Short mmCIF file of C-alpha atoms in Angstrom, two decimals:
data_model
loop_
_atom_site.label_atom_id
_atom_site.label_comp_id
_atom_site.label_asym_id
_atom_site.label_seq_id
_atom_site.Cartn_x
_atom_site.Cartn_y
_atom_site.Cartn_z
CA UNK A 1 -3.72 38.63 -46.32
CA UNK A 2 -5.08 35.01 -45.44
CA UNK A 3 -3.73 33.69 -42.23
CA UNK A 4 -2.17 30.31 -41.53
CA UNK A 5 -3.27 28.03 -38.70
CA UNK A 6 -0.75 25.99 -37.05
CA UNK A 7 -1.07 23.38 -34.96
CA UNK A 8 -1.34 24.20 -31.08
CA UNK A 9 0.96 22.14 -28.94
CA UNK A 10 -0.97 20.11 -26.34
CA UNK A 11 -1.45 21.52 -22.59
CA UNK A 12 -1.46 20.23 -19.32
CA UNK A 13 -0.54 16.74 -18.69
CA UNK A 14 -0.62 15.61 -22.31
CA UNK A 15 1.66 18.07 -23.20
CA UNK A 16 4.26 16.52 -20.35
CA UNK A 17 3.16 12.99 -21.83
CA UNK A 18 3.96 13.57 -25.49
CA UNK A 19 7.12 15.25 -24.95
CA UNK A 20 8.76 12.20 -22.17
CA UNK A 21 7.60 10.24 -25.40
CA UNK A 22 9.58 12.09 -27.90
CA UNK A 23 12.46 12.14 -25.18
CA UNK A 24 12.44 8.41 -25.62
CA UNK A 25 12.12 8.29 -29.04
CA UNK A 26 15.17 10.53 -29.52
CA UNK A 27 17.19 9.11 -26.83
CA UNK A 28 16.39 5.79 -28.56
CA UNK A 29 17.33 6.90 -31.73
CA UNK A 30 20.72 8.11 -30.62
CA UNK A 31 21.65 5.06 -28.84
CA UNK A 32 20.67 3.02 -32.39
CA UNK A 33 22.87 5.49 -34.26
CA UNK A 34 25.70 5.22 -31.85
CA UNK A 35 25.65 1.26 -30.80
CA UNK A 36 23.52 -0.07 -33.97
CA UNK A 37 24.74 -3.94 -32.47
CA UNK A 38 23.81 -3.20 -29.36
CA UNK A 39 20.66 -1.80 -29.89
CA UNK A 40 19.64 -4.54 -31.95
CA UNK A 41 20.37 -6.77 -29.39
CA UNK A 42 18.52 -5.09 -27.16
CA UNK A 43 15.64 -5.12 -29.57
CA UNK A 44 16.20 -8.59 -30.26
CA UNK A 45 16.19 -9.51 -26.32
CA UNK A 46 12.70 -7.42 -25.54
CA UNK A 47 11.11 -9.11 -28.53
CA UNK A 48 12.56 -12.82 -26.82
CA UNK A 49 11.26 -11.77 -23.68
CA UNK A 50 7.75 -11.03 -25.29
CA UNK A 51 7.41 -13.91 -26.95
CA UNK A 52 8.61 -16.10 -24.38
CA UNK A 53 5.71 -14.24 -21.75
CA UNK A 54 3.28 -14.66 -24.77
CA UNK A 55 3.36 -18.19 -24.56
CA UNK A 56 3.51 -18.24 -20.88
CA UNK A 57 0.18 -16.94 -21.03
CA UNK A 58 -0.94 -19.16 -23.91
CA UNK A 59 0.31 -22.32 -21.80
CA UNK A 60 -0.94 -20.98 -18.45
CA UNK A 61 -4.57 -20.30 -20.11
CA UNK A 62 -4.37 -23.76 -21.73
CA UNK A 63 -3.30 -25.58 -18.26
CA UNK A 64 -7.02 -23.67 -16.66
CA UNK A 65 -9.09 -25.06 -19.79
CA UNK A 66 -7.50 -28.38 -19.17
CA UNK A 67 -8.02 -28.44 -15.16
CA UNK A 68 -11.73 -27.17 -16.63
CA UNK A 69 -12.04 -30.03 -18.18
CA UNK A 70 -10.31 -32.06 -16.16
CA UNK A 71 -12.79 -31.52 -12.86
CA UNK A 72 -15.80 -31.86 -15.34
CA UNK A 73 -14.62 -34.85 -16.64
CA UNK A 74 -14.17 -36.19 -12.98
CA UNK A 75 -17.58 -34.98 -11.82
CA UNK A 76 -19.10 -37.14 -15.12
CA UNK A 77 -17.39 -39.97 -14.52
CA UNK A 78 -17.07 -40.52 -10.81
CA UNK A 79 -15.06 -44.29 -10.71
CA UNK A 80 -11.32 -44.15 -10.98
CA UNK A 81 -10.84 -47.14 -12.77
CA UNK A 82 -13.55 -46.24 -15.17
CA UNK A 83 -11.65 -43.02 -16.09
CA UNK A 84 -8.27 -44.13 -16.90
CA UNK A 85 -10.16 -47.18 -19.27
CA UNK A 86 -11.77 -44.04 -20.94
CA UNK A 87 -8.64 -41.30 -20.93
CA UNK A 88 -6.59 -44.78 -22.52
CA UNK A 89 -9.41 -45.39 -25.27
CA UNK A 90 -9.53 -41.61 -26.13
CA UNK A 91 -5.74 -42.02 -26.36
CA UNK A 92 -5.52 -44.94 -28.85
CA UNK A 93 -8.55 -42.64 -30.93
CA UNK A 94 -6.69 -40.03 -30.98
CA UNK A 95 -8.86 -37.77 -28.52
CA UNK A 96 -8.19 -34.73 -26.48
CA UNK A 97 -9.69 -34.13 -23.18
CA UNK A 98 -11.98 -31.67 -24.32
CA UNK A 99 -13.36 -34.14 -27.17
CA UNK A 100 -13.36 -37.03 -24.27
CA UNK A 101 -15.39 -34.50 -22.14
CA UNK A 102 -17.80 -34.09 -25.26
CA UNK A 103 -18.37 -37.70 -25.79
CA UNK A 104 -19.11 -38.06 -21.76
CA UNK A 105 -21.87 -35.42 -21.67
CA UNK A 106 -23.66 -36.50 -25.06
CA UNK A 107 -23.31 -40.00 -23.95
CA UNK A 108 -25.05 -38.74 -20.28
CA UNK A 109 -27.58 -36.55 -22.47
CA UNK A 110 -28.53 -39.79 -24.85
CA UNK A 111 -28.75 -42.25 -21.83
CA UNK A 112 -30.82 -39.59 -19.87
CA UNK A 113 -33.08 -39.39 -22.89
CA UNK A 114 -33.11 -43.54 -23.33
CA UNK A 115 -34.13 -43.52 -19.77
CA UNK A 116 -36.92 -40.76 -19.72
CA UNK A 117 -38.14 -42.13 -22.90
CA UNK A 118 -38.72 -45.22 -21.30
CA UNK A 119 -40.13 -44.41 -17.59
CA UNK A 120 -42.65 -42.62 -20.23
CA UNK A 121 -43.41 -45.72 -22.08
CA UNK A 122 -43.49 -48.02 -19.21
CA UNK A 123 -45.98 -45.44 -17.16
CA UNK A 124 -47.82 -45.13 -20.08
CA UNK A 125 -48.09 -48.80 -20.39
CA UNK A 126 -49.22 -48.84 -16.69
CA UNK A 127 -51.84 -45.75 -17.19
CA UNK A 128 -53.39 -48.00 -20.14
CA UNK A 129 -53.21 -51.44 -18.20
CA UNK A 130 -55.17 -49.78 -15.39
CA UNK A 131 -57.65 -48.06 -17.22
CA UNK A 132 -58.68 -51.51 -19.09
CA UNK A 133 -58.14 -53.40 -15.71
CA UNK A 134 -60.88 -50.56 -14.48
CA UNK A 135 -63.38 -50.34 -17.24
CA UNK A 136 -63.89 -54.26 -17.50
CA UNK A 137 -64.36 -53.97 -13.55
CA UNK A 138 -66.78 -51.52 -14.20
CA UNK A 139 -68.63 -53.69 -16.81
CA UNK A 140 -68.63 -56.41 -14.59
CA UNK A 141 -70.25 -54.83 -11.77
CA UNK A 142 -72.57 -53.10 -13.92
CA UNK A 143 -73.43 -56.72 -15.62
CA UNK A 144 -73.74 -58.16 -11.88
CA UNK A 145 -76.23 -55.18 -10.35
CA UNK A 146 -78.29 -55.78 -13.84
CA UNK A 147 -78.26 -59.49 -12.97
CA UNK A 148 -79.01 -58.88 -9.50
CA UNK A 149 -81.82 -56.68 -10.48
CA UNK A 150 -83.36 -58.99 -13.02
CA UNK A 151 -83.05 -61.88 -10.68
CA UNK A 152 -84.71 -59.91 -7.92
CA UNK A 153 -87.86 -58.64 -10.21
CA UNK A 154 -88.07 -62.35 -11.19
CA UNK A 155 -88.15 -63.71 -7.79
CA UNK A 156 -90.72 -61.17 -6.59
CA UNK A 157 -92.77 -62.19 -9.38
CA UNK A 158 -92.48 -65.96 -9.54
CA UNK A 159 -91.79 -66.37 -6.03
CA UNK A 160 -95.60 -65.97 -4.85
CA UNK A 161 -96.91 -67.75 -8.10
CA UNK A 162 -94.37 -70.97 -6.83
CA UNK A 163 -95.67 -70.63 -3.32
CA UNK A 164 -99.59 -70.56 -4.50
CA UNK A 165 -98.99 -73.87 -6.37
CA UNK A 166 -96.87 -75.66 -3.64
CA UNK A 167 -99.73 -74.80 -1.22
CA UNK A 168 -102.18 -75.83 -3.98
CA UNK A 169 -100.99 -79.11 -4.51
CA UNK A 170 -100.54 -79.35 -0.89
CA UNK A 171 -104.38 -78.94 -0.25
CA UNK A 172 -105.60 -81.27 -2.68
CA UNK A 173 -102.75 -83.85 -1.61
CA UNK A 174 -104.41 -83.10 2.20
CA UNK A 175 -108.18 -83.81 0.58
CA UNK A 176 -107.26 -86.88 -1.40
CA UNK A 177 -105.71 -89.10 1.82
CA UNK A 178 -107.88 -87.33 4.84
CA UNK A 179 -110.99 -89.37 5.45
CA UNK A 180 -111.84 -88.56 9.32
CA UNK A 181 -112.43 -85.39 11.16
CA UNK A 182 -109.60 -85.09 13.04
CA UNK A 183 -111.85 -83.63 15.66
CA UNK A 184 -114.68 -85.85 16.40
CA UNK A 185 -112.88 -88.61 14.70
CA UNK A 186 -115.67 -89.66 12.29
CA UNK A 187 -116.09 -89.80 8.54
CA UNK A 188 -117.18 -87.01 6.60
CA UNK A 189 -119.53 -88.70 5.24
CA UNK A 190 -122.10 -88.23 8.41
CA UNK A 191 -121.68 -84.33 7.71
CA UNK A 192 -120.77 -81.46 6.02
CA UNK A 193 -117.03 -81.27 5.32
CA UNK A 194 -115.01 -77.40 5.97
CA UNK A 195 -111.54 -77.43 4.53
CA UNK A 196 -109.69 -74.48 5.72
CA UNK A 197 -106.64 -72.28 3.81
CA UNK A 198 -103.70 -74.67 4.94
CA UNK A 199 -105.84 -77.68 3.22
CA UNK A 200 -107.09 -79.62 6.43
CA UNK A 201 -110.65 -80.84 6.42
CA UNK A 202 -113.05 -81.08 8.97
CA UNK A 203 -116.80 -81.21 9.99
CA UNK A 204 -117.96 -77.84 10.36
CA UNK A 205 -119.63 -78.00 13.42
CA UNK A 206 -116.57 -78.89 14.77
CA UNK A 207 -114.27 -76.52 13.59
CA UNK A 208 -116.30 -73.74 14.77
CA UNK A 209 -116.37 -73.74 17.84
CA UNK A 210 -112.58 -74.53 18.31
CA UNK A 211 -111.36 -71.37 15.75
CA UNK A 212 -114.42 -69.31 17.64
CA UNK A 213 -112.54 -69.75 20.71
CA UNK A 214 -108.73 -69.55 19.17
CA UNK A 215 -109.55 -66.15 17.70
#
């Protein structure tokens, strides 16, 4: 014979929870049956008093989102009188807070851009300016030390060459006007004529003696 399994009724404290449930239910049910306008009423009242804390919650979450916005707003834009020119052009647009709030912080985000992209440019401009300004310096002084290095290998060259002819033209300027010993006073004619490295001439048994006793 096939046995039938019904369903166990719950223990422990969900037992004593279901059945305060189903004493509701019933005592609920009675009341309906004997005051129907009442319990509508009722009914009617609890679903008033729902709806009423419903959008009590609604407005008091609302009023946060809007003091949200509100201190966010004031911590964008901190001048008074520049916030009530803005909160009275979002008004004639037709703009909430929120959307005001928006336009503040892309505004701040595009001007913060606008302004990085141009401290870039500018210290770009100023990297570039200084690099030029350094590599013409650096030509120049490279053009000066090969000047100064030319001009010194020509002066070390020409500079004895220069001195050899002033001295030679010196000598034979000294040869064509001296006529006397400067010594013994006489011409040199009456004997034989020494002209030394500076170009002075003089009779050279007169000269002799005096550089034999200078040296």
């Amino acid at each position: 014979m096939a046995r039938h399994s019904f369903p166990q009724p719950p223990t422990g404290g969900g037992r004593k929870d279901a059945l305060r449930q189903a004493q509701v239910a019933i005592k609920a049910q009675k009341l309906a049956e004997r005051h129907p306008q009442k319990h509508t009423k009722r009914q009617a009242e609890k679903e008033a008093r729902f709806e009423q804390a419903r959008q009590m919650r609604a407005l008091r979450a609302r009023q946060q989102e809007v003091h949200r916005f509100h201190t966010m707003y004031c911590h964008l834009v901190p001048f008074a009188g520049l916030r009530d020119k803005l909160v009275c052009y979002a008004e004639l647009l037709g703009l909430h807070l929120n959307w005001l709030v928006a336009l503040v912080v892309t505004t701040e985000a595009l001007l913060g851009m606008a302004i990085a992209f141009c401290t870039l440019l500018v210290v770009g401009m100023l990297f570039k300016a200084m690099v030029m300004c350094l590599l013409r310096w650096t030509a120049f002084g490279l053009k000066c030390g090969v000047g100064i290095a030319v001009l010194k290998g020509l002066s070390d060259i020409f500079l004895p060459v220069i001195s050899w002819l002033y001295y030679f033209k010196q000598r034979q300027r000294l040869r064509e006007t001296q006529d006397t010993c400067a010594v013994c006073l006489a011409d040199f004619s009456e004997g034989g004529v020494q002209t030394l490295t500076c170009g002075h001439c003089f009779h050279g048994e007169c000269i002799k003696p005096w550089l034999a006793q200078r040296n």
